[in-house]
Short mmCIF file of C-alpha atoms in Angstrom, two decimals:
data_model
loop_
_atom_site.label_atom_id
_atom_site.label_comp_id
_atom_site.label_asym_id
_atom_site.label_seq_id
_atom_site.Cartn_x
_atom_site.Cartn_y
_atom_site.Cartn_z
CA MET U 307 0.02 -0.01 0.00
CA ALA U 308 1.18 3.50 -0.79
CA VAL U 309 1.72 6.30 1.63
CA GLU U 310 0.23 9.47 0.20
CA LEU U 311 1.22 13.06 0.75
CA ARG U 312 -1.10 15.76 -0.47
CA TYR U 313 0.21 19.05 -1.84
CA ASP U 314 -1.44 22.09 -3.35
CA GLU U 315 1.23 23.69 -5.55
CA GLU U 316 4.89 23.76 -6.51
CA ALA U 317 6.57 26.86 -5.04
CA VAL U 318 9.97 28.54 -5.56
CA PHE U 319 12.47 27.93 -2.70
CA LEU U 320 13.99 31.19 -1.35
CA ARG U 321 15.72 30.37 1.85
CA ARG U 322 15.77 28.29 5.08
CA VAL U 323 14.77 30.59 7.96
CA ASN U 324 15.67 28.07 10.70
CA ARG U 325 15.52 24.34 11.42
CA PHE U 326 11.78 24.21 11.06
CA VAL U 327 10.87 26.95 8.67
CA VAL U 328 11.55 27.56 4.92
CA GLU U 329 10.59 30.63 2.88
CA VAL U 330 9.00 30.15 -0.59
CA GLU U 331 7.47 32.20 -3.31
CA SER U 332 3.99 30.91 -3.98
CA SER U 333 0.74 31.83 -5.73
CA ARG U 334 -0.02 33.70 -2.52
CA GLY U 335 3.23 35.62 -2.45
CA VAL U 336 6.21 35.04 -0.31
CA VAL U 337 5.19 32.80 2.58
CA ARG U 338 6.81 30.60 5.35
CA CYS U 339 6.30 26.93 5.39
CA HIS U 340 6.79 24.45 8.17
CA LEU U 341 9.67 21.98 7.49
CA MET U 342 9.47 18.54 9.17
CA ASP U 343 13.01 17.58 8.53
CA THR U 344 15.69 19.09 10.77
CA GLY U 345 18.54 17.77 8.64
CA ARG U 346 20.38 19.61 5.95
CA ILE U 347 18.45 20.36 2.78
CA ASP U 348 21.15 22.01 0.62
CA HIS U 349 21.37 18.88 -1.48
CA LEU U 350 17.71 19.31 -2.37
CA ALA U 351 16.98 23.00 -2.42
CA THR U 352 18.56 25.72 -4.57
CA PRO U 353 17.54 29.38 -3.88
CA GLY U 354 15.46 30.75 -6.62
CA ARG U 355 14.54 27.38 -8.20
CA ARG U 356 11.02 26.00 -8.39
CA GLY U 357 10.48 22.62 -6.87
CA VAL U 358 9.03 22.79 -3.32
CA LEU U 359 5.80 20.90 -3.07
CA ILE U 360 3.73 22.66 -0.41
CA ALA U 361 0.40 22.03 1.30
CA TRP U 362 -1.54 24.97 2.69
CA LEU U 363 -2.39 24.61 6.40
CA SER U 364 -6.02 24.81 7.37
CA ARG U 365 -5.22 26.78 10.52
CA LEU U 366 -3.81 30.13 9.68
CA GLY U 367 -2.43 32.86 11.98
CA GLY U 368 0.72 31.11 13.05
CA LYS U 369 4.32 31.66 11.93
CA THR U 370 3.79 29.31 9.01
CA VAL U 371 0.90 28.97 6.66
CA CYS U 372 1.95 25.91 4.72
CA ARG U 373 3.99 22.64 5.05
CA ALA U 374 6.88 21.61 2.81
CA GLN U 375 6.09 18.07 1.79
CA ALA U 376 8.83 17.30 -0.79
CA PHE U 377 11.37 18.89 -3.00
CA LYS U 378 12.06 18.23 -6.70
CA THR U 379 15.87 18.17 -7.28
CA ALA U 380 17.50 19.82 -10.29
CA GLY U 381 17.53 16.30 -11.92
CA GLY U 382 13.68 16.05 -11.40
CA VAL U 383 13.88 13.39 -8.61
CA VAL U 384 11.22 13.78 -5.90
CA ALA U 385 12.59 13.67 -2.38
CA VAL U 386 10.27 13.64 0.59
CA VAL U 387 11.08 15.83 3.66
CA ASP U 388 8.10 14.80 5.86
CA SER U 389 9.60 13.06 8.94
CA ARG U 390 6.34 11.13 9.55
CA VAL U 391 6.75 9.18 6.32
CA PRO U 392 9.59 6.75 7.15
CA ASN U 393 7.79 5.07 9.99
CA ARG U 394 4.67 4.75 7.85
CA LEU U 395 6.65 3.20 5.08
CA PHE U 396 8.35 0.81 7.47
CA ALA U 397 5.09 -0.37 8.83
CA GLU U 398 4.10 -1.31 5.25
CA ALA U 399 7.46 -2.91 4.48
CA ALA U 400 7.89 -4.84 7.80
CA PRO U 401 6.69 -8.22 6.42
CA MET U 402 9.38 -8.13 3.67
CA VAL U 403 11.92 -7.33 6.29
CA VAL U 404 11.23 -9.89 8.94
CA GLY U 405 9.39 -12.43 6.79
CA GLY U 406 6.05 -14.05 7.25
CA ASP U 407 3.37 -13.00 9.66
CA ALA U 408 4.34 -10.29 12.14
CA SER U 409 2.77 -8.59 15.03
CA ILE U 410 3.79 -4.96 14.89
CA GLU U 411 3.53 -2.38 17.72
CA ALA U 412 4.58 1.29 17.22
CA GLU U 413 6.10 3.50 19.92
CA ARG U 414 6.61 0.63 22.32
CA GLU U 415 8.73 0.88 25.45
CA VAL U 416 11.21 -1.96 26.04
CA LEU U 417 13.68 -2.13 28.98
CA GLY U 418 13.17 1.59 29.66
CA SER U 419 13.72 2.68 26.02
CA ARG U 420 10.96 3.82 23.66
CA LEU U 421 11.32 2.20 20.20
CA ASP U 422 9.80 3.07 16.85
CA PHE U 423 8.61 -0.45 16.59
CA LEU U 424 8.50 -3.81 18.38
CA ILE U 425 7.88 -6.70 16.06
CA SER U 426 6.96 -10.14 17.23
CA THR U 427 7.33 -13.16 14.85
CA GLY U 428 7.58 -16.88 15.30
CA ARG U 429 11.35 -16.48 15.26
CA GLY U 430 11.64 -13.98 18.06
CA LEU U 431 11.30 -10.28 19.06
CA TRP U 432 12.61 -7.39 17.00
CA ALA U 433 13.41 -3.97 18.24
CA VAL U 434 13.47 -1.46 15.37
CA GLU U 435 14.62 2.07 15.01
CA VAL U 436 13.78 3.73 11.66
CA LYS U 437 15.82 6.40 9.85
CA GLY U 438 14.66 8.30 6.73
CA VAL U 439 17.13 8.96 4.08
CA ASN U 440 16.94 11.73 1.39
CA LEU U 441 20.61 12.23 0.56
CA SER U 442 21.69 10.18 -2.39
CA LEU U 443 25.24 10.05 -3.97
CA ASP U 444 25.40 7.97 -7.19
CA GLY U 445 22.59 5.81 -5.89
CA VAL U 446 23.89 5.38 -2.39
CA GLY U 447 21.56 6.66 0.31
CA LEU U 448 23.78 8.29 3.01
CA PHE U 449 22.65 8.76 6.61
CA PRO U 450 22.75 11.11 8.42
CA ASN U 451 22.89 14.28 6.40
CA ALA U 452 23.76 16.33 9.53
CA PRO U 453 25.44 15.18 12.76
CA SER U 454 22.97 13.33 14.92
CA ALA U 455 23.61 12.54 18.59
CA ARG U 456 20.13 11.19 18.72
CA ALA U 457 20.94 8.49 16.10
CA VAL U 458 24.05 7.60 18.04
CA LYS U 459 21.96 7.09 21.16
CA HIS U 460 19.51 4.91 19.27
CA LEU U 461 22.40 2.65 18.25
CA GLU U 462 23.61 2.39 21.80
CA VAL U 463 20.04 1.39 22.92
CA LEU U 464 19.86 -1.26 20.17
CA ALA U 465 23.20 -2.72 21.21
CA ARG U 466 22.05 -2.88 24.79
CA LEU U 467 18.81 -4.61 23.91
CA ALA U 468 20.84 -7.26 21.94
CA ARG U 469 22.31 -8.38 25.25
CA GLU U 470 18.80 -8.92 26.59
CA GLY U 471 17.81 -11.41 23.91
CA VAL U 472 16.00 -8.92 21.64
CA LYS U 473 16.94 -8.77 17.92
CA PRO U 474 17.97 -5.20 17.24
CA LEU U 475 17.41 -3.73 13.82
CA MET U 476 18.07 -0.26 12.36
CA ALA U 477 16.03 0.25 9.23
CA PHE U 478 17.09 2.99 6.64
CA VAL U 479 14.08 4.01 4.59
CA ALA U 480 14.65 5.81 1.27
CA LEU U 481 12.72 8.98 0.77
CA ARG U 482 13.64 9.24 -2.89
CA PRO U 483 13.44 6.61 -5.62
CA ASP U 484 17.06 6.80 -6.93
CA ILE U 485 18.59 5.19 -3.82
CA LYS U 486 19.73 1.59 -4.43
CA VAL U 487 21.96 0.86 -1.43
CA PHE U 488 22.66 2.53 1.93
CA ALA U 489 25.72 3.50 3.85
CA PRO U 490 26.62 5.43 7.05
CA ASN U 491 27.84 8.92 6.22
CA TYR U 492 31.40 9.17 7.48
CA ARG U 493 31.88 12.65 6.02
CA VAL U 494 29.01 14.19 7.97
CA ASP U 495 28.94 12.13 11.25
CA ARG U 496 32.04 10.09 11.95
CA ARG U 497 30.85 9.11 15.33
CA PHE U 498 27.57 7.60 14.08
CA ALA U 499 29.21 5.91 11.11
CA SER U 500 32.05 4.41 13.20
CA LEU U 501 29.65 3.00 15.73
CA ALA U 502 27.17 1.80 13.10
CA CYS U 503 29.86 -0.06 11.15
CA THR U 504 31.44 -1.58 14.24
CA LEU U 505 28.07 -2.94 15.39
CA LEU U 506 27.18 -4.18 11.94
CA ARG U 507 30.48 -5.89 11.27
CA ARG U 508 30.31 -7.65 14.72
CA GLY U 509 26.85 -8.73 14.11
CA LEU U 510 25.53 -6.96 17.16
CA VAL U 511 22.86 -4.85 15.39
CA GLY U 512 21.13 -5.82 12.24
CA MET U 513 20.70 -3.08 9.51
CA VAL U 514 18.47 -3.13 6.42
CA GLY U 515 17.63 -0.52 3.74
CA ILE U 516 14.20 -0.17 2.15
CA ARG U 517 13.89 1.12 -1.43
CA VAL U 518 10.86 3.01 -2.63
CA SER U 519 9.06 4.04 -5.78
CA ILE U 520 7.53 7.55 -5.89
CA ASP U 521 4.70 8.55 -8.21
CA LEU U 522 4.06 12.30 -8.57
CA GLU U 523 0.51 13.20 -9.65
CA PRO U 524 -1.35 16.49 -9.53
CA GLY U 525 -1.91 17.18 -5.83
CA VAL U 526 -0.51 13.88 -4.52
CA VAL U 527 2.83 12.20 -3.94
CA ARG U 528 2.55 8.34 -3.67
CA ILE U 529 5.33 6.52 -2.04
CA ARG U 530 5.60 2.77 -1.96
CA PRO U 531 8.17 0.37 -0.39
CA VAL U 532 9.41 -1.94 -3.16
CA ALA U 533 12.35 -3.93 -1.97
CA THR U 534 14.98 -4.30 0.78
CA ALA U 535 18.55 -3.23 0.08
CA PRO U 536 21.89 -3.77 1.82
CA VAL U 537 23.56 -1.32 4.22
CA GLN U 538 27.23 -1.18 3.27
CA CYS U 539 30.27 0.00 5.29
CA PRO U 540 33.39 1.36 3.41
CA PRO U 541 36.57 -0.69 3.93
CA LEU U 542 38.39 0.29 7.16
CA GLN U 543 41.12 2.81 6.62
CA PRO U 544 43.81 4.19 8.92
CA GLY U 545 42.37 6.64 11.35
CA ARG U 546 38.82 5.26 11.14
#
């Protein structure tokens, strides 16, 4: 099943005001839109270029009057920036990840830690943290696109849960269709990438990528999970 994002028009990106607000030129003039992605967007947005898919908010009077749902890159690729989408896509893709019938619980607390998902199957219990990926380099989805102490903490929690007999999994969900494989982003967050690759190589935390298809139609963006994909770590190099 597809996850749908509604939008009202395609606006021109002007600038990022702060972590949560972007300024665009729309049919209603220059307005400010809520941005639900606190990571960097410079790989998606170029000042003065059309390509921001925005949805008008029903409640007016606040600091923002619209929401930025997605960006169209210079190459025409649609990249989603709604942070609610990765978890919704993972819920759809969970059966292809763990196989067979699965009981899925969202926002479940386990051993004092709140997880994105707890999945129960005939083969055991899975603890899952989900990360959305909208940075692509030659088909490789890189996470994170900005330093993330929160993501490091999630890795530490998953590693601790593994010692308690729970199967830990970090799932990287593509938010653009040109991502084929996934990798930790050493250039942006060395701490996260080093820890992720250490845990992956030692078999302490499982990692999986989820590829998607995206259909852009008038007024709606449809995102579907289509396949799992590997998470790859670069060869170890001196200093890493």
